[in-house]
XYZ file of C-alpha atoms in Angstrom:
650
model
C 5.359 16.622 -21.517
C 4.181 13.577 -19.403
C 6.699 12.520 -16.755
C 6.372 9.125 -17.715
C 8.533 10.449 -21.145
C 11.203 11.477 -18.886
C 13.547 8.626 -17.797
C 13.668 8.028 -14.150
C 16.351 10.170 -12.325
C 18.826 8.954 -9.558
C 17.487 10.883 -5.838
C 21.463 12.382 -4.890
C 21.401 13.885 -8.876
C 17.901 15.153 -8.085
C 19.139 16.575 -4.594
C 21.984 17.535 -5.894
C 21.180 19.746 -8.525
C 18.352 21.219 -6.287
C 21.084 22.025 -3.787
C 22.938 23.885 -5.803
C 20.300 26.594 -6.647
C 21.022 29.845 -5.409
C 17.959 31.116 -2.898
C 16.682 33.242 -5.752
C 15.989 30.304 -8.388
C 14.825 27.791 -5.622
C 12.352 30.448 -5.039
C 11.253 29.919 -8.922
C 11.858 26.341 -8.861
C 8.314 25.084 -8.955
C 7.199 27.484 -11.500
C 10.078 25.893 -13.443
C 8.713 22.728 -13.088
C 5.531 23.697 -14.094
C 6.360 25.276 -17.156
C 8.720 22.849 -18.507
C 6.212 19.971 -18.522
C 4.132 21.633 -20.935
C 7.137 21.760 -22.985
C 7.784 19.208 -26.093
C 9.785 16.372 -25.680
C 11.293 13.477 -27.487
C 13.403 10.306 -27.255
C 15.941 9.033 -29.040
C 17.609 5.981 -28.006
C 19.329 7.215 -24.280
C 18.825 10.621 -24.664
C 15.344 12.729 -24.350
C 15.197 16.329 -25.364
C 13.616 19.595 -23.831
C 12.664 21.761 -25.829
C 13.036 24.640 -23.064
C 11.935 27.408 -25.989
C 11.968 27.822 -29.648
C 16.288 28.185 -29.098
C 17.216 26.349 -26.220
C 17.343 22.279 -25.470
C 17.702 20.632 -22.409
C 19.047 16.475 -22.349
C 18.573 13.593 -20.118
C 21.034 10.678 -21.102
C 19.937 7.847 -19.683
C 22.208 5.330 -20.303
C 20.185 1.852 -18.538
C 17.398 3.841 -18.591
C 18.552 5.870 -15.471
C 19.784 9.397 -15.426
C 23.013 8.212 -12.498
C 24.966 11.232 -12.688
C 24.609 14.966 -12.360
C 26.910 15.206 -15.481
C 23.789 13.708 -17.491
C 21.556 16.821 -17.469
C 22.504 19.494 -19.732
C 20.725 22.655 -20.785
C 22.198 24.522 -23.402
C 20.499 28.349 -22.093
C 22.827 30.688 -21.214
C 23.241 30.283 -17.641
C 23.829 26.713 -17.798
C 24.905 24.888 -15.452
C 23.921 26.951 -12.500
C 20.195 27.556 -14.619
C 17.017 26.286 -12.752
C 16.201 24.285 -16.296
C 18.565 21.162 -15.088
C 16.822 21.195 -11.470
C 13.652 21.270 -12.856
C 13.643 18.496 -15.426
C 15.314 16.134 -12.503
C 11.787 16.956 -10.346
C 9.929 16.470 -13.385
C 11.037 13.012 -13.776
C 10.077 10.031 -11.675
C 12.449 8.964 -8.993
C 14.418 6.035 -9.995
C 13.963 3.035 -7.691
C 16.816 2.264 -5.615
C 17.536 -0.856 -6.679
C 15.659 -3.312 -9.323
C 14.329 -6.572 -8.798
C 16.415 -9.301 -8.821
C 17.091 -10.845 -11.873
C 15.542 -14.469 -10.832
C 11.943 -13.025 -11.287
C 11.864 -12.929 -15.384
C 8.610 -11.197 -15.397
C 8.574 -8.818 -12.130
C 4.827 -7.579 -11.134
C 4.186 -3.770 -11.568
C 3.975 -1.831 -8.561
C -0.125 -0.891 -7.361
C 1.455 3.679 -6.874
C 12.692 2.970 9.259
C 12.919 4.130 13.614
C 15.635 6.106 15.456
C 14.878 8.211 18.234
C 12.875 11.377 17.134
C 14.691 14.429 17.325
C 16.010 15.809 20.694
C 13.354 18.262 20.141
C 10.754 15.803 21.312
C 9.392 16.370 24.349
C 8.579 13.375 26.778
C 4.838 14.505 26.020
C 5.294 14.379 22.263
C 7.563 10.939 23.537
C 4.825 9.186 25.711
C 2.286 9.957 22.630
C 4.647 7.655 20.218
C 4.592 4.838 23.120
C 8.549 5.349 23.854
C 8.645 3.087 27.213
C 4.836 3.847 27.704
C 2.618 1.685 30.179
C -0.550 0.710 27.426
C -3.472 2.653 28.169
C -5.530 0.626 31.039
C -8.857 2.048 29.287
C -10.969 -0.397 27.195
C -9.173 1.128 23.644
C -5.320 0.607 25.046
C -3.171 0.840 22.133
C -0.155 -0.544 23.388
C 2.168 1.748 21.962
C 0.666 1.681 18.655
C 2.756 4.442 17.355
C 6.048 3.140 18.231
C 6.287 -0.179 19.159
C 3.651 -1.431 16.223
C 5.738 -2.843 13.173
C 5.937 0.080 10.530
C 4.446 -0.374 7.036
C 6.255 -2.625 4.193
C 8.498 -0.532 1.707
C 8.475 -1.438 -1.770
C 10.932 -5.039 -2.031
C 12.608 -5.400 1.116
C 13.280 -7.859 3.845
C 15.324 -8.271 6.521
C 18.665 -8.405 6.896
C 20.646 -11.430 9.440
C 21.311 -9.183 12.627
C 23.806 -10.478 15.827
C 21.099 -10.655 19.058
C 22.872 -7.735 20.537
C 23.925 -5.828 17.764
C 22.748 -1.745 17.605
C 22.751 0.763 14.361
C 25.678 2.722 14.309
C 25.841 6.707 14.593
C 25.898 7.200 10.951
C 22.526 5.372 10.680
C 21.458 7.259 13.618
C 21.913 10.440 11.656
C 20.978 9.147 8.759
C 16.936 7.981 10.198
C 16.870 11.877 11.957
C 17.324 13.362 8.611
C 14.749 11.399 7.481
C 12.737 12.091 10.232
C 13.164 15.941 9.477
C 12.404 15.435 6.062
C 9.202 13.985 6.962
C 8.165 16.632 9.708
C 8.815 18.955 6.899
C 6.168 17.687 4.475
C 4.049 17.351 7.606
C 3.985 20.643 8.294
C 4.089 21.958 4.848
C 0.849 19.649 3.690
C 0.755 18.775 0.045
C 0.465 22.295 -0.925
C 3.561 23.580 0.282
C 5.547 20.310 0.053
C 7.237 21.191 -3.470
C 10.333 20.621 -5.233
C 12.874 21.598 -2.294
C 10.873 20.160 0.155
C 10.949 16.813 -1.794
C 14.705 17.274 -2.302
C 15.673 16.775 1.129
C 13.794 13.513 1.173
C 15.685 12.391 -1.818
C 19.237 13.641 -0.509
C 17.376 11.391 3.189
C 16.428 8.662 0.816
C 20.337 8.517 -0.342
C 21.918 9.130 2.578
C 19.837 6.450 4.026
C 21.016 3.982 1.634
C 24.692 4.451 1.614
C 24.437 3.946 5.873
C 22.302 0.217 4.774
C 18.839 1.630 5.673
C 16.852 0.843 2.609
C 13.616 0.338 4.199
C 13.528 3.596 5.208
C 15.072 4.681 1.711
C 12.369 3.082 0.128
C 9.683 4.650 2.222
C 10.359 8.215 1.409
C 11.055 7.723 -2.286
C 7.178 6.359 -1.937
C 5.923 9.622 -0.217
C 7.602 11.632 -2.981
C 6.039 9.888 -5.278
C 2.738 10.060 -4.062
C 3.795 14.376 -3.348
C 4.383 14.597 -7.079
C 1.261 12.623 -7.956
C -1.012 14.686 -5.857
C 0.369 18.239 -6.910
C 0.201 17.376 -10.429
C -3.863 15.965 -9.691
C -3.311 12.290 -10.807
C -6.398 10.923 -10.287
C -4.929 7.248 -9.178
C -3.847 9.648 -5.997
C -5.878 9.008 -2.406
C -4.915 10.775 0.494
C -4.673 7.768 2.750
C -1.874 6.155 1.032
C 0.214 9.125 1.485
C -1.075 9.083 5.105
C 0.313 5.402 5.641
C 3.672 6.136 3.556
C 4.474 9.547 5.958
C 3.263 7.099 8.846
C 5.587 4.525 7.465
C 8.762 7.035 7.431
C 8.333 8.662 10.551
C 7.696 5.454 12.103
C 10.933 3.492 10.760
C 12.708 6.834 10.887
C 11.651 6.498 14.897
C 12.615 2.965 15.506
C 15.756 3.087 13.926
C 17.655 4.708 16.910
C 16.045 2.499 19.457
C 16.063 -0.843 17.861
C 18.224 -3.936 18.198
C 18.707 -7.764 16.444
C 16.154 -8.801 14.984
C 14.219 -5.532 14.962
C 17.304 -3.904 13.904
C 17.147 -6.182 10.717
C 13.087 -5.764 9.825
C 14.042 -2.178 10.676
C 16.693 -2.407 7.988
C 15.315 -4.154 5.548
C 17.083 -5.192 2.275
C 16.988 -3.655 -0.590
C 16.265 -6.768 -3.009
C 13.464 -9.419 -2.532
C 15.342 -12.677 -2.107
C 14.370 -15.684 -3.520
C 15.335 -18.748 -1.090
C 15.427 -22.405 -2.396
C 12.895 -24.150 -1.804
C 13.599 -27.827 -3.263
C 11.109 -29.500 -5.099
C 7.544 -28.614 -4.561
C 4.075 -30.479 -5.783
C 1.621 -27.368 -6.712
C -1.963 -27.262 -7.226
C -3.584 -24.807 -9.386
C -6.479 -22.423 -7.655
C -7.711 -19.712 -10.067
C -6.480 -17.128 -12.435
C -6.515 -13.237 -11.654
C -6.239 -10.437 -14.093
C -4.376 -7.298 -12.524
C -4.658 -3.906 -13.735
C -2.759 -1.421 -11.925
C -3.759 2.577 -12.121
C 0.249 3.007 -13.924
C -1.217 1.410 -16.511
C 0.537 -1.809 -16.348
C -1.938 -5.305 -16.849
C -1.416 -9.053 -16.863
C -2.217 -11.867 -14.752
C -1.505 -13.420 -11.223
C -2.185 -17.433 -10.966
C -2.112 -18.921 -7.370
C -1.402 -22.334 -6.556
C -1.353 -24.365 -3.540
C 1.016 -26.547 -1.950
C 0.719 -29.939 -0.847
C 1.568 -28.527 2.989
C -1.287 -25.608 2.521
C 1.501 -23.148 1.210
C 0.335 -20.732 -1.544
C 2.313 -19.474 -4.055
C 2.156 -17.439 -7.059
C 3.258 -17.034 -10.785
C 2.602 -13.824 -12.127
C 2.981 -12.042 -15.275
C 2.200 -8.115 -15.458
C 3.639 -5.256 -17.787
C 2.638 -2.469 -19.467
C -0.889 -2.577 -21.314
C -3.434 -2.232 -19.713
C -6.900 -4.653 -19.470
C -5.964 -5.433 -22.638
C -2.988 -7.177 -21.915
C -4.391 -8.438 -18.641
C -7.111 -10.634 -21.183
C -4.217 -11.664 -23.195
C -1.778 -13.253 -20.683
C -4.058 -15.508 -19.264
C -3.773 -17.619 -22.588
C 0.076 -17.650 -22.661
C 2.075 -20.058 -21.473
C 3.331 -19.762 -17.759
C 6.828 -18.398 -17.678
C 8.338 -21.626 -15.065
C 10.556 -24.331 -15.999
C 9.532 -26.146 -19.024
C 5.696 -26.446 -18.636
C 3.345 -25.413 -21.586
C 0.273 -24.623 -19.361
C -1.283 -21.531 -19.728
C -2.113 -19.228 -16.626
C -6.166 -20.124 -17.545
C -5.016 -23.628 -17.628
C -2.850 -23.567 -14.199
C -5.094 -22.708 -12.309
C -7.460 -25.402 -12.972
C -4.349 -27.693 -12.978
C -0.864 -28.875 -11.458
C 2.759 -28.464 -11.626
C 5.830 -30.759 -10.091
C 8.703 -27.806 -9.570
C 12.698 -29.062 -8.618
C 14.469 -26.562 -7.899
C 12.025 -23.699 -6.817
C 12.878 -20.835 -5.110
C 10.252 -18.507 -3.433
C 10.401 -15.017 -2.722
C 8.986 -14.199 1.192
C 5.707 -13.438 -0.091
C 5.017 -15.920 -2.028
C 6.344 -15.274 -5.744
C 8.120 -18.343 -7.496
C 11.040 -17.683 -8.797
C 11.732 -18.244 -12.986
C 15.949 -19.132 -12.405
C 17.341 -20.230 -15.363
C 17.811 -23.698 -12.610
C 14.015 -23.977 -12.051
C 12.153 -26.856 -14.127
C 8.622 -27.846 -13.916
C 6.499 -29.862 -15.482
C 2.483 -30.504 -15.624
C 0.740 -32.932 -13.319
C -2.659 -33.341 -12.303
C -4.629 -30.201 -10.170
C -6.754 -31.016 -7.451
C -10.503 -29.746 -7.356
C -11.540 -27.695 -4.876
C -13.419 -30.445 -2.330
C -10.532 -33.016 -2.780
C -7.288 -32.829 -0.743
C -5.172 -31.057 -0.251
C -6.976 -28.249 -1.445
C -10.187 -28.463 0.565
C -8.179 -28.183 3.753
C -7.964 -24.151 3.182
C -11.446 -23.931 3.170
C -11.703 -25.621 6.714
C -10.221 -23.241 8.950
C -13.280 -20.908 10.383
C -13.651 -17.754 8.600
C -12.888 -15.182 12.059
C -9.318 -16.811 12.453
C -9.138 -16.408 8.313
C -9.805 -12.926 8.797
C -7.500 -12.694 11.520
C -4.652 -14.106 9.389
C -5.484 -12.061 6.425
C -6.053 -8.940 8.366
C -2.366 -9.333 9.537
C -0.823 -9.872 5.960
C -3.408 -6.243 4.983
C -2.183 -4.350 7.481
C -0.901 -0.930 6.619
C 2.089 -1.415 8.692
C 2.828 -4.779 8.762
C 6.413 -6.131 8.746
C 7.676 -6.475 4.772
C 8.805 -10.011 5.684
C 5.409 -10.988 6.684
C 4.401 -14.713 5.129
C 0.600 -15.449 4.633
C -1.803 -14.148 2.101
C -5.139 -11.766 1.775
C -7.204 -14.224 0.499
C -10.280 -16.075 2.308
C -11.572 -19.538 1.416
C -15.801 -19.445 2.218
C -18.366 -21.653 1.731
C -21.154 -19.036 1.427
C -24.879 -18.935 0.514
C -26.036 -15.977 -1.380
C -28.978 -13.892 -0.123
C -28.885 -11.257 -2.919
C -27.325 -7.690 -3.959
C -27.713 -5.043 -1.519
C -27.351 -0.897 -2.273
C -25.041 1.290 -0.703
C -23.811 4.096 -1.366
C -21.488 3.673 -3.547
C -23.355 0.799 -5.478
C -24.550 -2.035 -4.769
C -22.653 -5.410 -3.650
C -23.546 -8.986 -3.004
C -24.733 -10.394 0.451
C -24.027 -14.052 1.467
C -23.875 -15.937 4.392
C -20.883 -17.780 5.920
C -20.146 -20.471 8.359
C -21.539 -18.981 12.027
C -24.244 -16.974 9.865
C -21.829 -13.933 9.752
C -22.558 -12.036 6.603
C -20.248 -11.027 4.458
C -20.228 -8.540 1.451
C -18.737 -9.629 -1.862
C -17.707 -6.715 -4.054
C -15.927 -6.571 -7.998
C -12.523 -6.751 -7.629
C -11.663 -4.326 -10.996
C -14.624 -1.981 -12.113
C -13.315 -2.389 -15.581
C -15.738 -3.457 -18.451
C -13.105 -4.921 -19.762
C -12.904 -7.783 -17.207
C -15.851 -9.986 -15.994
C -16.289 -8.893 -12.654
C -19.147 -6.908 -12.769
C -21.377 -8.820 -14.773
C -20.628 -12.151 -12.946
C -21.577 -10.107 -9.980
C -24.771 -8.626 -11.410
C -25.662 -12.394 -12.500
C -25.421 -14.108 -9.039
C -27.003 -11.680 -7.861
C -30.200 -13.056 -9.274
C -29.256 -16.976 -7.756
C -30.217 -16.227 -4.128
C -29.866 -19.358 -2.036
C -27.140 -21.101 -4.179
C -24.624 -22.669 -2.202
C -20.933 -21.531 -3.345
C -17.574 -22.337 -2.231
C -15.547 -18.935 -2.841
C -12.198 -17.431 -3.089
C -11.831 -13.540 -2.194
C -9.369 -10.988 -0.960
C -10.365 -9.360 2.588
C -11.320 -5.826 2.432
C -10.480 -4.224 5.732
C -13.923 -2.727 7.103
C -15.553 -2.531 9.957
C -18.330 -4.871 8.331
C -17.041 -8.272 7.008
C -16.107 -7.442 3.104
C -14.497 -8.842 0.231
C -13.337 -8.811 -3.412
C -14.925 -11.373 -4.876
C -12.249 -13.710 -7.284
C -13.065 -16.910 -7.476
C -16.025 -19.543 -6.988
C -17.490 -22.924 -7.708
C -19.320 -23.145 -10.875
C -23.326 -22.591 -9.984
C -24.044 -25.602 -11.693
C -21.616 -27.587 -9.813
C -19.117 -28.510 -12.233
C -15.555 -27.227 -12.090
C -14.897 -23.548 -10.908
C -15.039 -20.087 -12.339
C -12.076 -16.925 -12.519
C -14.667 -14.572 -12.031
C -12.014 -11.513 -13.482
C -11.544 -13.817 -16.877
C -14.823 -16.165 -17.088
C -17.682 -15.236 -18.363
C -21.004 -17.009 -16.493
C -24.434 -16.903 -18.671
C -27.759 -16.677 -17.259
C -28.264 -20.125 -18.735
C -25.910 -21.258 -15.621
C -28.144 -20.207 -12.619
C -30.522 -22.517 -11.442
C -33.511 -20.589 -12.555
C -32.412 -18.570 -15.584
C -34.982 -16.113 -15.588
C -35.046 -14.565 -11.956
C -34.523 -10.852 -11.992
C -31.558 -9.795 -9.434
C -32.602 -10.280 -6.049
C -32.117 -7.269 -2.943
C -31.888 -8.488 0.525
C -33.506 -6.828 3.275
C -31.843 -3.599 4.571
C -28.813 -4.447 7.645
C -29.509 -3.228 10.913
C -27.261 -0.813 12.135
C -26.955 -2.607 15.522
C -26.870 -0.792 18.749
C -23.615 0.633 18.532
C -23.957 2.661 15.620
C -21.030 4.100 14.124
C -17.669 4.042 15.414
C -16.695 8.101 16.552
C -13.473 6.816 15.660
C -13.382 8.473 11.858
C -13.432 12.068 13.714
C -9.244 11.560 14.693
C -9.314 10.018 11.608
C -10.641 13.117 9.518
C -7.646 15.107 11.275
C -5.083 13.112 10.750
C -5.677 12.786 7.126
C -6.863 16.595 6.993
C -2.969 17.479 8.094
C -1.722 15.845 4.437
C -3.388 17.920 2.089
C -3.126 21.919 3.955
C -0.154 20.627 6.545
C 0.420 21.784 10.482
C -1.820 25.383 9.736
C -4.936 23.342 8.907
C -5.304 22.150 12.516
C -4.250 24.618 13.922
C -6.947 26.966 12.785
C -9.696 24.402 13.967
C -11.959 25.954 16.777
C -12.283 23.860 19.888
C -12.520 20.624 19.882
C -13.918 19.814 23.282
C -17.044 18.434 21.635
C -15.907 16.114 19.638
C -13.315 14.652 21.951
C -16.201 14.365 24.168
C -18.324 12.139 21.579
C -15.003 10.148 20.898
C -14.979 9.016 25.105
C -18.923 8.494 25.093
C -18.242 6.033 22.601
C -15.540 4.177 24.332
C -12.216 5.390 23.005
C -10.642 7.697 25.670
C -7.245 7.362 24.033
C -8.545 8.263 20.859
C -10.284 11.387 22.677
C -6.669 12.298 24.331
C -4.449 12.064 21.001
C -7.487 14.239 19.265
C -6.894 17.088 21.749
C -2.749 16.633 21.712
C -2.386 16.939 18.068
C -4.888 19.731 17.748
C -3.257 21.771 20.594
C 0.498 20.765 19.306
C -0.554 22.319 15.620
C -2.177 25.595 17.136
C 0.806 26.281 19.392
C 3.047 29.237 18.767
C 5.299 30.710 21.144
C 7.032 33.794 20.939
C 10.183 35.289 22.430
C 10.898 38.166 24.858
C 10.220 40.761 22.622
C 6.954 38.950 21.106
C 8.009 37.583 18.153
C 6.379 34.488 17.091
C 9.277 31.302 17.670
C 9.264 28.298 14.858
C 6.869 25.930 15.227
C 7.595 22.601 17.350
C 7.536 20.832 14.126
C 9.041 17.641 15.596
C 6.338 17.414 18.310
C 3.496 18.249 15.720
C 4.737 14.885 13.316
C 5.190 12.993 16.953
C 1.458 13.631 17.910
C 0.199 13.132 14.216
C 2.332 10.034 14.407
C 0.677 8.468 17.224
C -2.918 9.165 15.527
C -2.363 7.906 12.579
C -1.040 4.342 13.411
C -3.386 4.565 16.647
C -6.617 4.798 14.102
C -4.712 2.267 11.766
C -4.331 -0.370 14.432
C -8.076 0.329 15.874
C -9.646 0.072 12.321
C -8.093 -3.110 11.788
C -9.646 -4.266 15.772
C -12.622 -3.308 14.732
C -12.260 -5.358 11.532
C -10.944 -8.442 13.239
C -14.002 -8.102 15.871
C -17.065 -7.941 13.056
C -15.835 -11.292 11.658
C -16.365 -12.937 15.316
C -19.941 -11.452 15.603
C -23.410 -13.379 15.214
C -25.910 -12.867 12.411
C -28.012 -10.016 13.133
C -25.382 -7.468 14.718
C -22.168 -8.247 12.457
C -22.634 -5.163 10.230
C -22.561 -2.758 13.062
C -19.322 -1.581 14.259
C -18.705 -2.905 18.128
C -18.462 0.188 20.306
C -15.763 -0.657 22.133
C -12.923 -2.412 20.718
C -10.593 -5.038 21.628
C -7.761 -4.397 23.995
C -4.721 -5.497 21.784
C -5.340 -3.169 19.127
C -1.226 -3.073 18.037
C -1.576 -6.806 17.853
């Protein structure tokens, strides 16, 4: 059995029936889960079957494709209803979203996988380590209460609510954020390894509590880390470690702010639990280029972005379940928007004249039944008003993109990832994990250019591998900002080496008979310098704080001293980094114990506290550091600045 057979399963029935488990068969609970995915299954219409053994069938209805009430799992074993079967089949299955997309978007995008006051438990230590009414740091690496006062990460569709300038969160959503704070210590301290079934329970019964008291950011949030729990106990291989780092970052953090925030905070904070789409009147659009999209879930299709006549971008996108296959597919069909027959190939090259649009905050238009376009003429790439977005330098692009990449930037953010260059190329270059194409940018920074999909299926690679052998053609390109401490990007989109019209590098296919001399062999540029500063000591907090997911609390606290590499951290210019090291590594070692010795629970709330502060303290100081190599000069832009900037939250 593959949980993507199972239909997805409402969090309160999941918590429920987990909750209603006697000690003994909670004990046995992940065993049962275990065991009953090897198990056959099959669908028919809105009920799938379990076959629990050779005698004995367990059923999901699903009627709208979600399992809504406890009522809808039945086992037909012996002990039934109080059996473990029921509990296990509702962990089994994926959590159903909390809400679904709204029905304006006709052809939603696939998916790529709040902040109270912490706990009274919190010490003022644990407190000034979050940034809760904290001075900034006056060393050179000041994080200006990074951990706290740093917008959160954005949950999946949400946006904020209208707030009054004064108004505060009740006390129901007060104890609603500390039992999702709770939840979230828990999985902290338990680590991926311990964080099973019951553990993700009580961040489902959070998640739904959370909702009912209108906090759906924060609902959203932990339904994401259980997700990403279940994918990396079951060994998905689309699973990383740091996205679960930035979704437990994400809850605690919102889970934090919740209790102290007010107005407009209050509503980011919030959020809302559909993306709205906001008229937008009538809009003159300019096709760009074409994008396939492939997601690890296995969904494909194709996102086309446009241009206003203002500088606005937009998109029109078109993914689903299939795969590459589907992703090569889509681009020939027609556009799904008002009445026009263009093609998502053919938009992008193109132009639209929308009445009646309505835009999501990020940038989606909307495909209302009210919404009619029609096809008008595009705009190339070096005529107005398109060649204004490739005007603006390429430091304060970075800057702009870097905010719309961040891992904990507000869900109502506006602005895009992508950066408009006019480069020249200087050939591949190896690393380690390949090898990538170096060009040259206004204010001779250097910038790498890297596939965007390693699929065969798509054309990245080989346009890549071609281009490589063009060194000194002059390109105007499109690509999505990779945050690194180098200057980095996904290559997209790019003039035509020849000069005529402009290529989807994901869709088009170039041919050497397109370079200017056909038959050079790819070209390597000289090795980078390092530069002076060599690497940042920076990734040794990082190490640790993603080292916590995986083995929990107990995996730091084990560590041996850590004097000498707190000492490396301040020798290369991050004192506050060197502080937060030794905090969280003492907080996860310490044990106290009672009057008669007996070892007392572990400060778990200080613990996620400390590892709270690291984690969005590295985030924001990666993304300084990032910011900073896009403002340096040719010879020393590859090499990570040893100190970086003061407004590292900003």
């Amino acid at each position: 059995m593959n949980a993507a057979q199972l239909p997805p399963v409402a969090p309160e029935v999941t918590a429920t029936l987990v909750e209603g488990l006697s000690p003994r068969l909670r004990k046995r609970l992940d065993a049962a889960v275990t065991k009953l995915a090897a198990r056959p299954t099959h669908r028919d219409g809105d009920t799938t079957t379990i076959e629990v053994d050779d005698e004995t069938e367990l059923r999901l209805h699903a009627p709208g494709g979600v399992v809504a009430k406890v009522e809808d799992v039945t086992c037909g074993c012996l002990l039934a209803p109080a059996c473990v079967h029921r509990a296990a089949a509702a962990c089994a299955a994926p959590a159903a979203d909390l809400a679904p997309e709204p029905a304006e978007q006709a052809t939603p995008e696939a998916p790529g996988p709040a902040s109270g006051t912490a706990p009274a438990a919190v010490g003022p230590d644990a407190a000034r380590a979050l940034g809760l009414n904290v001075a900034p740091a006056s060393g050179p690496d000041a994080a200006t209460g990074v951990a706290a006062n740093a917008a959160p990460g954005r949950a999946p569709n949400t946006a904020p609510d209208a707030a009054t300038p004064h108004e505060t969160v009740s006390p129901d959503q007060r104890a609603a954020a500390d039992a999702l704070w709770s939840a979230g210590a828990a999985v902290l301290e338990a680590g991926v390894d311990g964080a099973g079934a019951v553990t993700q329970s009580a961040l489902l019964r959070a998640a739904h509590t959370a909702r009912l008291r209108h906090l759906p950011r924060a609902a959203g949030t932990a339904l994401s880390v259980v997700t990403l729990l279940r994918a990396a106990r079951a060994g998905n291989p689309s699973y990383r470690t740091a996205e679960l780092v930035t979704a437990l970052a994400e809850l605690l953090g919102t889970a934090h702010r919740v209790g102290t925030a007010s107005g407009a905070e209050l509503a980011a904070v919030r959020g809302r639990v559909r993306r709205p789409y906001s008229p937008d009147g009538s809009l003159r659009l300019y096709g760009l280029f074409t994008e396939p999209v492939v997601t690890d879930s296995g969904h494909g299709g194709v996102r086309t972005w446009v241009a206003g006549a203002d500088g606005r971008l937009f998109t029109v996108g078109d993914v689903a379940p299939g795969g590459a296959g589907r992703a090569l597919g889509v681009a020939d069909r027609a556009v799904r928007l008002g009445d026009s027959a263009l093609t998502h190939r053919e938009l992008g090259r193109a132009g639209l004249a929308v009445s009646g649009a309505t835009v999501s905050p990020d940038g989606r238009l909307g495909a209302g039944k009210a919404v009619k376009a029609v096809t008008a003429r595009g705009a190339v790439w070096t005529e107005p008003p398109l060649a204004a977005l490739w005007g603006t330098p390429p430091a304060e692009q970075a800057a702009r993109a870097l905010r719309s990449t961040s891992r904990y930037a507000d869900p109502d953010g506006t602005g895009s990832d992508l950066l408009f260059l006019d480069v020249e190329l200087l050939g591949a270059i190896r690393e380690p994990g390949g090898a990538c194409l170096l060009a040259q940018c206004e204010g001779g920074v250097r910038v790498r250019l890297t596939v965007a999909d390693d699929d065969p299926a798509l054309a990245h690679r080989d346009n890549l591998a071609l281009l490589a052998a063009a060194p000194g053609t002059r390109l105007r390109i499109i690509g999505r900002l990779i945050p690194a401490t180098h200057p980095r990007l996904t290559l997209l989109a790019c003039t035509h080496p020849t000069g005529e019209g402009t290529v989807d590098l994901g869709l088009d296919r170039l041919r050497r008979a397109d370079l200017p001399d056909p038959s050079a062999p790819a070209h390597f540029a000289p090795p980078q310098p390092a530069g002076p500063g060599g690497p940042s000591p920076l990734y040794l907090l990082e190490r640790r704080v993603e080292q916590t997911v995986p083995a929990g609390r107990a995996a730091l606290g084990l560590l041996s001293d850590v004097t000498a590499e707190a000492r490396r951290i301040r020798r290369g210019g991050l004192p506050t980094a060197a502080a937060l090291l030794t905090a969280l590594c003492a907080s996860a070692a310490q044990r106290d114990r009672d009057l008669f010795g007996r070892l007392l629970p572990a400060d778990t709330d200080g613990f996620a506290a400390y590892w709270l502060a690291a984690a969005r303290y590295t985030a924001a100081v990666s993304e300084s550091l990032c910011a900073a190599a896009w403002n340096a000069t040719e010879g020393d832009q590859v090499a990570v600045p040893p100190v970086p900037v003061h407004d590292v939250a900003g």
